[in-house]
mmCIF file of C-alpha atoms in Angstrom:
data_model
loop_
_atom_site.group_PDB
_atom_site.id
_atom_site.type_symbol
_atom_site.label_atom_id
_atom_site.label_comp_id
_atom_site.label_asym_id
_atom_site.label_seq_id
_atom_site.Cartn_x
_atom_site.Cartn_y
_atom_site.Cartn_z
ATOM 1 C CA MET P 1 52.166 70.917 98.915
ATOM 2 C CA THR P 2 52.259 67.328 100.145
ATOM 3 C CA ALA P 3 55.155 65.018 99.878
ATOM 4 C CA PRO P 4 54.972 62.371 97.003
ATOM 5 C CA THR P 5 54.682 58.936 97.600
ATOM 6 C CA SER P 6 55.453 55.936 95.924
ATOM 7 C CA ILE P 7 53.212 53.127 94.831
ATOM 8 C CA PRO P 8 53.909 50.190 93.148
ATOM 9 C CA PRO P 9 52.799 49.897 89.698
ATOM 10 C CA SER P 10 50.590 46.640 90.572
ATOM 11 C CA GLU P 11 48.673 48.553 93.340
ATOM 12 C CA LEU P 12 47.718 51.362 90.739
ATOM 13 C CA PRO P 13 43.940 50.790 89.423
ATOM 14 C CA ALA P 14 43.789 48.944 86.085
ATOM 15 C CA PRO P 15 42.342 51.987 84.058
ATOM 16 C CA ILE P 16 45.807 53.558 85.148
ATOM 17 C CA ARG P 17 48.093 50.827 84.346
ATOM 18 C CA GLY P 18 46.721 50.724 80.977
ATOM 19 C CA TYR P 19 47.143 54.185 80.222
ATOM 20 C CA LEU P 20 50.788 54.246 81.564
ATOM 21 C CA ALA P 21 51.334 51.172 79.480
ATOM 22 C CA ALA P 22 49.360 52.680 76.168
ATOM 23 C CA HIS P 23 51.713 55.978 76.483
ATOM 24 C CA ALA P 24 55.009 54.170 77.351
ATOM 25 C CA ALA P 25 54.401 52.535 73.791
ATOM 26 C CA ARG P 26 53.160 55.965 72.405
ATOM 27 C CA ASP P 27 49.781 54.263 71.250
ATOM 28 C CA VAL P 28 47.450 57.354 71.599
ATOM 29 C CA ASP P 29 44.323 55.582 70.279
ATOM 30 C CA ALA P 30 44.692 53.293 73.613
ATOM 31 C CA ALA P 31 45.684 55.829 75.958
ATOM 32 C CA ILE P 32 42.658 57.953 75.429
ATOM 33 C CA ASP P 33 40.484 55.199 76.312
ATOM 34 C CA ALA P 34 41.336 56.011 80.135
ATOM 35 C CA PHE P 35 39.642 59.419 79.927
ATOM 36 C CA SER P 36 35.928 60.081 80.127
ATOM 37 C CA PRO P 37 34.236 62.595 77.732
ATOM 38 C CA THR P 38 34.141 65.118 80.680
ATOM 39 C CA ALA P 39 38.110 64.728 81.689
ATOM 40 C CA VAL P 40 40.220 67.728 82.185
ATOM 41 C CA VAL P 41 44.053 67.258 81.887
ATOM 42 C CA VAL P 42 46.248 70.359 82.954
ATOM 43 C CA ASP P 43 49.958 70.374 81.941
ATOM 44 C CA GLN P 44 52.411 73.182 82.023
ATOM 45 C CA GLY P 45 49.722 76.092 82.620
ATOM 46 C CA GLN P 46 47.303 74.805 79.926
ATOM 47 C CA THR P 47 43.869 72.937 80.499
ATOM 48 C CA PHE P 48 42.539 70.330 78.074
ATOM 49 C CA ARG P 49 38.922 69.702 78.463
ATOM 50 C CA GLY P 50 36.960 66.411 77.096
ATOM 51 C CA THR P 51 38.465 63.800 74.929
ATOM 52 C CA ASP P 52 39.104 65.662 71.698
ATOM 53 C CA ALA P 53 41.196 68.274 73.349
ATOM 54 C CA ILE P 54 43.176 65.682 75.254
ATOM 55 C CA LEU P 55 43.506 63.324 72.320
ATOM 56 C CA GLY P 56 45.268 66.600 70.423
ATOM 57 C CA PHE P 57 47.540 66.870 73.446
ATOM 58 C CA LEU P 58 48.489 63.316 73.529
ATOM 59 C CA ARG P 59 49.309 63.525 69.992
ATOM 60 C CA HIS P 60 51.490 66.401 70.302
ATOM 61 C CA ALA P 61 53.183 65.654 73.803
#
């Protein structure tokens, strides 16, 4: 495993900053815009594939 690094938020790519802002505001509809139709999210051993599954995950997270 690699050691975590600290990146100033201003240095993150714009889509990531947009997702983080939407997530903090609990704006799921804006947060999902950061994901492509073929995106995959893995959280606590569960895998969510595609924006429909990820949207469901975000709504219930």
